[in-house]
Amino acid sequence: METIDLNKINSPEDIRKMDTGKLGTLASELRKTLIEKLSAHGGHCGPNLGMVEAIIALHYVFDTPKDKIVFDVSHQTYPHKMITGRIRAFTDPLHYDDVTGYTNPSESEYDLFSLGHTSSAITLASGLAKARDLTGGKENVVAVIGDGSLSGGVAFEGLDYGATLGTNFIVVVNDNDMSIAENHGGIYDNLRLLRETNGTAADNLFRAFGYEYIYVPYGNDIASLIKAFREVKDSNRPVVVHINTMKGMGLPVAESHKEQFHYTAPFDPATGAPLCGSPAGVDTDTYADLFAKDFLEQIKTNPGLVAITAGTPGVIGFGPDRRQQAGSNFVDVGIAEQQAVAMASGLAKGGASPVVGLASTFLQRAYDQFSQDIALNHQPATFLVFYGSMFGMNDETHLGFFDLGLLSNIPGLLVLTPSCKEEFMSMLRWSENQRKTPVVIRIPGGNVLSNPEITLPEDYSEAGYEIVRSGSRVALIGVGGFLPIVTKAADMLAADGVEATVINPRQVSTLDTATLDTLRGYDVVITAEDGILDGGYGQKVASYFGNDPVKVINLGLPKQFLNRYNAKELQHSCGMTPEQIAATAFDNIKK
Amino acid sequence: METIDLNKINSPEDIRKMDTGKLGTLASELRKTLIEKLSAHGGHCGPNLGMVEAIIALHYVFDTPKDKIVFDVSHQTYPHKMITGRIRAFTDPLHYDDVTGYTNPSESEYDLFSLGHTSSAITLASGLAKARDLTGGKENVVAVIGDGSLSGGVAFEGLDYGATLGTNFIVVVNDNDMSIAENHGGIYDNLRLLRETNGTAADNLFRAFGYEYIYVPYGNDIASLIKAFREVKDSNRPVVVHINTMKGMGLPVAESHKEQFHYTAPFDPATGAPLCGSPAGVDTDTYADLFAKDFLEQIKTNPGLVAITAGTPGVIGFGPDRRQQAGSNFVDVGIAEQQAVAMASGLAKGGASPVVGLASTFLQRAYDQFSQDIALNHQPATFLVFYGSMFGMNDETHLGFFDLGLLSNIPGLLVLTPSCKEEFMSMLRWSENQRKTPVVIRIPGGNVLSNPEITLPEDYSEAGYEIVRSGSRVALIGVGGFLPIVTKAADMLAADGVEATVINPRQVSTLDTATLDTLRGYDVVITAEDGILDGGYGQKVASYFGNDPVKVINLGLPKQFLNRYNAKELQHSCGMTPEQIAATAFDNIKK
């Protein structure tokens, strides 16, 4: 069989020149190269392996970039990047990190949006289509959505509106029967029914919304895809093309272990075994594991305890085995954070004890539900926030810097900030068993730390700040994961003869003014928090001391969408290492 | 015909004792009483008149409060309040204000949630159902959704999840063919098709989601409703009951002017004429009118300009006539704020100039779209925020206190805060014609003010603060609608011999540190903003001056869900009248 030199593919034009017969070879080469990079470098594995043929067919049929394709979840776009001028980032290990893991307009004109939060492609595309119609354009507008992202509310809002456009509007539904884990929800039952009936079932969600509908049973067959896309190209009304693809296609371990190979670290492509094991002697517990293990114990005596995830069970420590053990006490609502949060209000009102685990970056999709359904209604649900930290995910689309201010500024939400595993477990246990207030527990970033010395109150809704260490002139308030860091700074100051007061605020939703008042007369109060300064905790302290002579210095992150930053460098650039904090304190002592 | 003494109806038990034949009389009496109150007092008119029969039938068939009914939009629950122990608030003018306009658990155990933001009933009910299933309960759980609220993303997420419950779960869709204005979206075309086919069309959104389905063509016929509800009572799987009701039923002017009579001030029930006209000589312009009139002029030369509303065209000044004039340059996406905001990103990317008008309280449903689709993607869309003020809506579910911090803490969003109509129009015109940045314009609360003296820069993305008046020792920074208020305070201080500096920050998303630095050496800086203090503007100023001797005093609202407050009293309790601000400044001058 003739081979193709991938490095000579500079744009989709080079593909559109090929005979269709050659596209199968192209798919094989792309997939082989993908597996080489993924196994050496890690990344979103299954989603991309499943989309090789569809992406080739899309660029073959549509006249990109004039025709516009919006990808969602855009972690499915590695093959798209490979054929739109970025092949070196896949063929040359030295250039592996030249591209991000999502569509990114600063990389290529073929990438229309930075899109990592899922579910908004149909909506974004509806805007492109409307702009085209207003300005007399004729191009095709295509939204590609799948791999679980169809369950987000904004996807339905987009489907609902898009149906009314009355002009060219093409929605490609990539149905691989999976989200990150298995899919949940009525819509997926409908997709299954459509697959089982070869697209002919009377119950058809897309027709019900008002779309024309085409089913492609072999979504990894380029000829079928080309035929379908040609059929809808230049159509003058909204149409859905439902393609049935195989997640992980072409890599046996990824085909058979779809959840594990959704996203992977480097692995042996033959066996799937990870290339980097945990070093011997290191405790590999995570906060997610601590929670999940404890949860499985608790439900033995508390049948109303229920754990909820919005499509990311791994984030909260629930792999397939634990999900099975938890049974009906575990709920995956799919990528649908609004459902996860508001449902918890109903659960709590009904007498159950819901614990919802969310990644910081995604919980913001449910801000209104936190505000209205939870806080305004005083429902005692527990929310665990993972990756709310500079030491979490570092893609610009997946930052965990914003939740602290976002949630702590909602009236009536108690936002707890544990600093170690003992405090986390104590807060969790208290929250699961109280009926007074909604509680957010913001899990610290980085490795699990232990601090057996920590003081654990009976009732976190009434606890004030913990005075970890009493000093004078200098007070260091370390929020959550920054408590051990400011404590180190205090050690350094002590070595220089300065005894600093160290405070664990425990929560960031109200100020413990009684404790803060004991700091009047100090030279300087330094706050350190793991989130942006704007709207966060430290600014509240600064405002409280606004008419007091004590100096207040707030340490935290700048209000920016950082991208693929180095966490240690970021910490340093914000003046947040123990050494820097000690130096800042020292410099602000009255001489 | 026998009459019924409504004042003797203390609970649904009293209705369940009645012969079904008597329920028609009950409906007539309730409707008559409703019209009396609505015409004298104002309120949500059409939605409640349409739901009288359905609410009677629900309480007749279901064993409330053991069986649980969640209403959405809960502005449809006046008849529910009338038969659940709160009749005096409808029959006795002295008690008209004893009840709020939404379900409210503090009023009655029959009200399960404070729910005013629409669309979350199915989700909340899914939590109640899951809690029941976990704890061995047997009650019916019913979500009543309609009057436009089915288009919100969380409603679809709820439908999607609810379909998987596999136990008793009843969704009543109140289809009155209207939202506040006419409905938009594929789902409403499907509802129409179902009405036209008496529920028999093959394309059926609810069946496609996995629900059993019953259609009730005469949703104002009690016997039909009772029959349908009896059929689904105690069912052991998810089912949708689609009822076709008439908005405004029984009041001819409300039946024929559905949008106008969605919510009304007091009116003459015979003619529909408002009882309180505008006093002679008062300029009744609103910011919404200013925008809408200007928009209709602009589109004559700018075909890419497009106004977007999420189901509340009246909020942005677009009644039926103006919508018709705007033609395809006006888009109502229905109650679907996520769609409105993310679609604007697509429009801007496609070269159009979108202007999205949103009420402060509802924009929070699209926080993630503001962050990801707009700000991260740098799309030059314009957002007008209405009622972002203590002088706006005052129900606990509809507060406008939270948007300032929420939006200004998102990186890359320029949040402008005009203080008068000249500044508003200048900002609007600039934003509509720039391609640099996403822009939020937070419209001031209260009446439209004019200030011909105001300085209007060329480019608001580069403009610093406006020094309205130069003084010394005291600086007053008035955000938006508080600029004229602090200016009055400065007048009072001048009368006492203190020349205060008055600053118009123009925007609250970045600090103009060059201007702030000129205030070092002052005695006191006072900030005043129309929103909660937590996470807002003033705290950023306090943080900036944290290690400077200048005193900073932040004025704003407490972080609370206030309910039906008096705005003037609230302003006073926050120390935000001109007199109080002047006194605070005076007290903090170094003596």
XYZ file of C-alpha atoms in Angstrom, chain B:
591
model
C -75.728 28.029 41.074
C -74.466 27.377 44.533
C -71.680 29.699 45.594
C -68.600 28.849 47.591
C -67.217 30.895 50.440
C -63.559 30.988 49.527
C -62.630 32.153 52.981
C -63.665 28.748 54.282
C -61.082 26.944 52.186
C -58.251 26.355 54.576
C -56.396 23.612 52.800
C -56.680 21.300 49.797
C -58.493 18.873 52.090
C -61.516 21.166 51.823
C -61.417 20.808 48.055
C -60.879 17.090 48.006
C -64.138 16.782 49.988
C -66.090 18.524 47.218
C -68.046 16.771 44.479
C -66.262 17.167 41.197
C -69.349 18.980 39.938
C -68.667 21.799 42.349
C -65.112 22.401 41.206
C -66.241 24.468 38.235
C -67.914 26.862 40.618
C -64.760 26.950 42.686
C -62.744 27.830 39.586
C -65.131 30.677 38.752
C -64.930 32.072 42.249
C -61.157 31.834 42.366
C -60.849 33.503 38.974
C -63.251 36.294 39.923
C -61.312 36.947 43.118
C -58.011 36.790 41.279
C -59.175 39.383 38.762
C -60.328 41.643 41.573
C -56.977 41.482 43.287
C -54.897 41.680 40.122
C -56.767 44.686 38.793
C -56.481 46.534 42.103
C -52.983 45.420 43.079
C -51.156 44.270 39.936
C -49.125 41.106 39.545
C -48.673 38.176 37.216
C -52.026 38.149 35.509
C -52.210 35.904 32.428
C -50.155 33.019 33.862
C -52.385 32.662 36.903
C -55.702 33.047 35.131
C -54.648 30.214 32.839
C -53.724 27.839 35.645
C -56.818 27.979 37.887
C -58.289 24.663 36.740
C -54.994 22.807 36.595
C -54.101 23.810 40.129
C -57.510 22.754 41.447
C -57.186 19.416 39.677
C -53.645 18.850 40.942
C -54.634 19.363 44.557
C -57.844 17.372 44.017
C -56.040 14.332 42.688
C -52.741 14.417 44.535
C -52.485 14.072 48.276
C -50.620 17.302 48.954
C -48.502 18.111 50.913
C -47.497 14.438 51.207
C -47.397 14.279 47.438
C -44.998 16.965 46.324
C -45.576 19.554 43.626
C -42.823 21.902 42.434
C -44.087 24.875 40.417
C -42.081 26.621 37.722
C -42.364 29.477 36.807
C -43.723 29.854 40.311
C -45.382 33.147 39.341
C -48.188 30.797 38.212
C -49.041 29.823 41.785
C -51.548 32.427 42.928
C -54.423 29.914 42.673
C -52.253 27.395 44.543
C -51.740 29.930 47.320
C -55.479 30.594 47.413
C -56.317 26.974 48.212
C -53.421 26.226 50.541
C -54.387 28.360 53.517
C -53.600 31.810 52.155
C -56.968 32.906 50.775
C -57.133 36.087 52.827
C -54.207 37.482 50.884
C -56.549 37.428 47.878
C -59.945 38.232 49.330
C -58.966 40.955 51.767
C -57.254 44.047 50.326
C -55.667 44.728 53.708
C -53.824 41.418 53.386
C -52.918 41.572 49.700
C -49.231 41.898 50.549
C -49.158 39.002 52.992
C -47.920 36.700 50.254
C -45.046 36.996 47.815
C -45.469 36.472 44.103
C -43.603 33.161 44.030
C -43.623 29.902 45.972
C -42.035 30.479 49.334
C -41.420 27.744 51.918
C -41.580 30.250 54.751
C -45.224 30.925 53.817
C -46.478 27.375 53.570
C -45.468 23.743 53.670
C -47.199 23.434 50.287
C -44.463 25.625 48.792
C -41.388 23.480 48.470
C -38.840 25.953 47.115
C -38.248 29.658 46.596
C -38.157 29.505 42.844
C -38.183 32.620 40.717
C -35.431 32.125 38.165
C -37.418 29.563 36.195
C -36.525 26.254 34.595
C -35.237 24.296 37.595
C -38.457 22.563 38.724
C -37.800 19.282 36.924
C -34.316 19.144 38.381
C -35.468 19.977 41.896
C -38.228 17.389 41.622
C -35.745 14.783 40.392
C -33.868 15.299 43.659
C -37.069 14.883 45.678
C -37.834 11.682 43.773
C -34.348 10.284 44.254
C -34.472 11.106 47.983
C -37.820 9.298 48.186
C -36.391 6.256 46.436
C -33.340 6.154 48.712
C -35.378 6.420 51.873
C -38.269 4.119 50.971
C -40.989 6.723 50.438
C -44.025 6.213 48.204
C -45.321 9.700 47.502
C -45.895 11.204 44.080
C -43.430 13.814 42.891
C -44.765 16.308 40.371
C -42.946 19.091 38.521
C -45.196 21.690 36.900
C -43.324 23.627 34.256
C -44.433 26.060 31.616
C -45.104 29.633 30.608
C -41.778 29.702 28.765
C -39.557 28.077 31.360
C -39.045 24.839 29.449
C -36.383 26.453 27.231
C -33.804 27.033 29.992
C -30.876 24.629 29.820
C -31.404 23.301 33.310
C -34.941 22.232 32.351
C -33.487 20.019 29.613
C -30.839 18.675 31.969
C -33.654 17.803 34.354
C -35.729 16.145 31.632
C -32.671 14.190 30.549
C -31.840 12.927 34.023
C -35.441 12.481 35.179
C -36.057 10.061 32.326
C -33.632 7.638 33.947
C -35.265 7.582 37.389
C -37.325 4.499 36.629
C -39.796 5.369 39.385
C -42.696 7.730 39.952
C -41.870 11.075 38.336
C -44.575 13.251 36.842
C -43.848 16.314 34.723
C -46.825 18.528 33.928
C -46.040 20.793 30.985
C -48.273 23.841 31.070
C -48.352 24.856 27.427
C -50.083 28.185 26.949
C -48.239 28.864 23.689
C -46.527 31.829 25.315
C -43.544 32.851 27.321
C -43.674 36.452 28.516
C -43.873 37.297 24.840
C -44.420 34.716 22.116
C -42.323 31.537 22.342
C -39.232 30.814 20.274
C -37.351 27.599 19.655
C -37.686 24.143 18.201
C -39.315 22.836 21.335
C -42.234 25.207 20.877
C -42.703 24.119 17.296
C -42.917 20.600 18.651
C -45.480 21.616 21.284
C -47.520 23.260 18.531
C -47.335 20.138 16.395
C -48.468 18.075 19.361
C -51.396 20.414 19.953
C -52.366 20.322 16.311
C -52.287 16.514 16.230
C -54.047 16.087 19.568
C -50.808 14.666 20.960
C -50.409 12.008 18.302
C -47.523 13.361 16.190
C -44.638 10.940 15.706
C -42.144 13.677 16.560
C -42.570 13.989 20.296
C -39.817 15.523 22.347
C -40.945 13.941 25.579
C -41.188 10.425 24.227
C -37.779 10.960 22.622
C -36.364 11.783 26.049
C -37.898 8.551 27.323
C -41.108 9.679 29.002
C -44.552 8.254 28.722
C -46.822 10.960 27.392
C -50.411 12.087 27.854
C -51.971 15.045 26.079
C -54.814 17.071 27.571
C -56.254 19.310 24.851
C -58.540 21.228 27.211
C -56.202 22.282 29.958
C -58.851 24.538 31.442
C -61.383 21.712 31.759
C -61.247 20.324 35.265
C -62.770 16.940 34.408
C -60.179 16.287 31.680
C -57.376 17.301 33.996
C -58.602 15.123 36.855
C -58.854 12.175 34.501
C -55.286 12.687 33.264
C -53.800 13.234 36.698
C -55.585 10.149 38.061
C -54.137 8.169 35.221
C -50.551 9.089 36.151
C -50.944 9.164 39.934
C -48.807 6.462 41.545
C -47.331 5.544 38.174
C -44.014 3.816 38.583
C -42.120 5.509 35.817
C -41.459 8.977 34.378
C -44.391 10.512 32.532
C -45.185 13.863 30.949
C -48.689 15.321 31.052
C -48.906 18.002 28.383
C -51.799 20.350 29.104
C -52.950 23.040 26.718
C -54.124 26.021 28.758
C -55.134 29.526 27.823
C -53.048 32.362 29.183
C -55.275 35.101 30.568
C -58.367 32.841 30.553
C -61.544 34.523 31.707
C -60.394 38.116 31.373
C -61.034 39.217 27.789
C -58.316 41.896 27.663
C -55.775 39.426 29.038
C -56.819 36.740 26.578
C -56.385 39.105 23.656
C -53.273 40.961 24.888
C -51.251 38.140 26.338
C -47.865 39.849 26.454
C -49.198 43.059 27.974
C -51.126 41.112 30.597
C -48.330 38.738 31.520
C -47.523 41.056 34.406
C -49.437 44.241 35.009
C -49.709 47.194 37.279
C -53.248 47.886 38.551
C -55.725 48.185 35.684
C -59.394 48.647 34.816
C -60.646 45.067 34.386
C -63.198 46.099 31.780
C -60.861 47.936 29.440
C -57.386 46.890 30.570
C -56.401 50.544 30.866
C -53.772 51.182 33.534
C -55.086 52.899 36.639
C -51.974 55.024 37.153
C -50.729 56.964 34.146
C -47.469 58.820 34.137
C -47.794 62.138 35.914
C -47.885 65.064 33.513
C -44.570 66.724 32.838
C -42.400 63.774 33.904
C -39.985 62.437 31.311
C -40.960 58.767 31.159
C -37.967 57.730 29.083
C -36.226 54.659 30.338
C -32.762 53.406 29.499
C -34.498 50.550 27.701
C -36.378 53.038 25.519
C -33.221 55.003 24.834
C -31.472 51.867 23.701
C -34.321 50.505 21.599
C -35.006 53.787 19.796
C -31.341 54.258 19.041
C -30.974 50.664 17.910
C -33.710 51.047 15.329
C -31.826 54.043 13.927
C -28.444 52.305 13.917
C -29.556 49.226 11.998
C -30.429 51.419 9.040
C -26.703 51.774 8.387
C -25.270 48.792 10.284
C -26.822 45.532 9.056
C -24.627 43.452 11.375
C -26.040 45.030 14.513
C -28.289 42.573 16.284
C -30.191 42.851 19.567
C -30.717 39.706 21.614
C -33.065 39.020 24.482
C -33.569 35.856 26.485
C -37.349 35.862 26.690
C -37.731 39.337 28.157
C -37.969 41.741 25.212
C -39.760 44.332 27.342
C -36.737 44.622 29.628
C -34.722 46.034 26.725
C -37.486 48.207 25.320
C -38.751 45.987 22.532
C -42.509 45.719 22.436
C -44.208 44.031 19.480
C -43.974 47.082 17.192
C -40.269 47.596 17.688
C -39.600 43.886 17.269
C -41.332 44.045 13.940
C -39.360 47.106 12.885
C -36.078 45.441 13.876
C -36.923 42.349 11.835
C -34.076 39.871 11.590
C -31.837 42.203 13.591
C -33.804 41.306 16.699
C -33.518 37.851 18.219
C -35.476 36.414 21.135
C -33.880 33.086 22.076
C -36.499 32.383 24.738
C -35.673 31.930 28.425
C -32.178 30.663 27.618
C -29.524 33.052 28.875
C -26.668 30.669 28.102
C -27.764 30.675 24.474
C -28.062 34.470 24.421
C -24.537 34.996 25.725
C -22.643 32.251 23.888
C -24.492 32.968 20.657
C -23.210 36.536 20.908
C -19.686 35.126 20.821
C -20.475 33.336 17.577
C -22.077 36.454 16.152
C -19.070 38.596 17.005
C -16.670 35.996 15.633
C -18.736 36.008 12.442
C -18.320 39.763 12.119
C -21.670 40.914 13.455
C -22.171 43.317 16.381
C -24.386 41.684 18.964
C -25.973 43.616 21.814
C -27.463 41.337 24.450
C -29.834 42.861 27.000
C -30.256 40.956 30.250
C -31.747 41.591 33.658
C -29.024 41.491 36.306
C -30.677 38.695 38.230
C -30.909 36.380 35.225
C -27.501 36.967 33.642
C -25.913 34.843 36.337
C -27.381 31.803 34.599
C -24.800 32.439 31.880
C -21.710 32.987 34.038
C -19.784 30.204 32.332
C -20.599 31.592 28.894
C -19.436 35.070 29.931
C -16.207 33.520 31.183
C -15.448 30.959 28.502
C -17.273 31.811 25.307
C -17.012 35.581 25.565
C -14.077 36.649 27.744
C -11.588 33.848 27.094
C -12.349 34.223 23.391
C -12.029 38.045 23.412
C -15.195 38.484 21.361
C -16.400 42.094 20.965
C -19.995 41.646 22.039
C -21.935 44.197 24.046
C -24.035 43.264 27.087
C -26.519 45.635 28.652
C -27.312 44.833 32.269
C -30.702 46.121 33.404
C -31.931 46.284 37.024
C -28.424 45.819 38.420
C -29.314 48.031 41.333
C -30.896 48.285 44.755
C -33.480 50.410 42.945
C -34.570 47.521 40.748
C -36.597 44.361 41.419
C -36.890 43.580 45.121
C -38.059 39.976 45.411
C -35.471 37.718 47.010
C -35.480 35.648 43.828
C -34.930 38.636 41.535
C -32.251 40.764 43.187
C -29.841 42.842 41.120
C -27.002 43.118 43.665
C -24.680 40.411 42.495
C -23.712 41.095 38.881
C -21.103 43.787 39.511
C -18.639 41.530 41.304
C -19.622 38.491 39.294
C -18.756 40.014 35.925
C -15.961 42.391 36.909
C -13.904 39.511 38.319
C -13.821 37.735 34.948
C -10.523 38.419 33.151
C -10.870 40.432 29.979
C -14.436 41.659 30.388
C -14.655 45.445 30.345
C -17.471 46.331 32.758
C -18.582 49.910 32.171
C -20.708 51.754 34.718
C -22.427 54.744 33.158
C -23.820 57.350 35.508
C -26.236 59.201 33.219
C -27.865 58.964 29.825
C -25.144 60.868 27.955
C -22.483 58.512 29.266
C -24.661 55.468 28.569
C -25.248 56.463 24.959
C -21.565 57.266 24.455
C -20.492 53.903 25.856
C -23.120 52.093 23.817
C -22.098 53.763 20.585
C -18.403 53.123 21.224
C -18.960 49.484 22.134
C -21.193 48.734 19.165
C -18.468 49.946 16.836
C -15.278 48.521 18.372
C -13.713 45.102 17.739
C -11.293 45.015 20.677
C -13.018 43.639 23.704
C -16.198 42.239 25.175
C -18.089 44.988 26.979
C -20.676 44.962 29.727
C -22.618 48.171 30.273
C -24.283 48.201 33.660
C -27.245 50.518 33.360
C -27.834 52.675 36.442
C -30.923 52.040 38.564
C -33.711 54.528 39.136
C -34.869 57.243 36.780
C -32.919 58.337 33.736
C -30.608 61.185 34.667
C -28.975 63.702 32.381
C -25.550 65.239 32.909
C -24.475 67.293 29.897
C -21.249 68.227 31.734
C -19.849 64.722 31.727
C -16.536 64.079 29.942
C -16.837 61.422 27.260
C -13.612 59.792 26.060
C -12.987 58.438 22.572
C -12.103 54.916 23.636
C -13.454 53.391 26.809
C -10.970 50.527 26.707
C -8.168 53.010 27.320
C -9.939 55.681 29.328
C -8.933 56.088 32.933
C -11.100 57.471 35.679
C -12.817 60.824 35.240
C -11.905 63.403 37.855
C -15.265 65.086 38.126
C -14.104 67.550 40.711
C -10.659 68.136 42.214
C -10.219 68.602 45.918
C -7.985 67.327 48.652
C -8.025 65.146 51.762
C -11.351 63.498 50.853
C -12.008 61.479 47.709
C -15.444 60.154 46.822
C -15.600 57.462 44.145
C -19.150 56.938 42.959
C -19.789 53.943 40.746
C -22.513 54.362 38.094
C -25.751 55.525 39.660
C -23.881 56.531 42.813
C -21.842 59.177 41.018
C -24.626 61.783 41.278
C -25.168 60.736 44.902
C -21.548 61.212 45.958
C -21.515 64.449 43.985
C -24.348 65.697 46.188
C -22.335 64.619 49.215
C -19.415 66.663 47.868
C -21.711 69.682 47.567
C -22.646 69.283 51.227
C -19.002 68.950 52.241
C -18.173 72.076 50.229
C -20.832 73.919 52.179
C -18.859 72.885 55.272
C -15.603 74.080 53.735
C -14.266 70.675 52.627
C -13.391 70.407 48.960
C -13.669 66.733 48.106
C -12.292 65.080 44.990
C -15.095 63.331 43.115
C -14.213 60.461 40.811
C -16.217 58.668 38.165
C -14.411 55.341 37.654
C -16.335 54.677 34.427
C -15.573 50.952 34.738
C -15.048 48.472 37.543
C -13.005 45.775 35.870
C -9.541 47.275 36.370
C -8.162 49.868 38.752
C -6.832 53.094 37.282
C -3.823 52.982 39.564
C -2.336 56.198 38.178
C -5.387 58.103 39.345
C -5.620 56.204 42.618
C -1.963 57.000 43.311
C -2.817 60.711 43.285
C -4.961 60.012 46.358
C -2.016 58.869 48.474
C -1.695 61.428 51.215
C -5.447 61.962 51.370
C -7.180 61.380 54.708
C -9.952 59.209 53.373
C -11.210 57.582 50.191
C -14.872 56.552 50.148
C -16.231 54.213 47.501
C -19.949 53.786 46.847
C -21.364 51.113 44.580
C -24.807 49.740 43.810
C -24.225 46.089 44.678
C -22.962 43.864 47.464
C -19.612 44.800 48.923
C -18.267 41.252 48.852
C -16.232 40.758 45.712
C -17.168 44.172 44.414
C -15.293 47.296 43.407
C -14.581 49.003 46.709
C -12.760 46.047 48.200
C -10.298 46.180 45.319
C -9.581 49.807 46.143
C -9.170 48.895 49.831
C -6.733 46.148 48.903
C -4.800 48.488 46.641
C -4.372 50.947 49.514
C -3.777 48.141 52.047
C -0.268 49.276 52.879
C -0.927 53.010 52.511
C -1.988 55.194 55.449
C -5.026 56.575 53.590
C -8.267 55.344 55.118
C -10.585 53.518 52.764
C -14.273 53.143 53.503
C -16.365 50.940 51.216
C -20.076 51.599 50.939
C -22.373 49.055 49.381
C -24.916 46.402 50.215
C -24.605 43.513 52.649
C -24.276 39.991 51.237
C -27.870 38.923 51.824
C -30.933 37.692 49.981
C -33.190 40.587 50.940
C -36.882 40.194 50.260
C -39.371 42.893 49.284
C -37.253 45.562 50.893
C -37.809 49.279 50.695
C -35.020 50.726 48.543
C -34.828 54.079 50.295
C -34.612 52.374 53.684
C -31.963 50.015 52.388
C -29.911 52.898 51.039
C -30.133 54.552 54.439
C -29.264 51.417 56.358
C -26.114 51.126 54.262
C -25.104 54.726 54.978
C -25.428 55.619 51.327
C -27.537 58.779 51.273
C -25.684 61.973 50.302
C -26.056 63.251 53.856
C -24.609 60.085 55.351
C -21.728 59.949 52.889
C -20.869 63.575 53.631
C -21.000 62.873 57.375
C -18.792 59.782 57.042
C -16.249 61.772 55.070
C -16.320 64.604 57.587
C -15.858 62.203 60.513
C -12.788 60.665 58.895
C -10.906 63.823 58.097
C -7.858 64.104 60.326
C -8.655 66.694 62.916
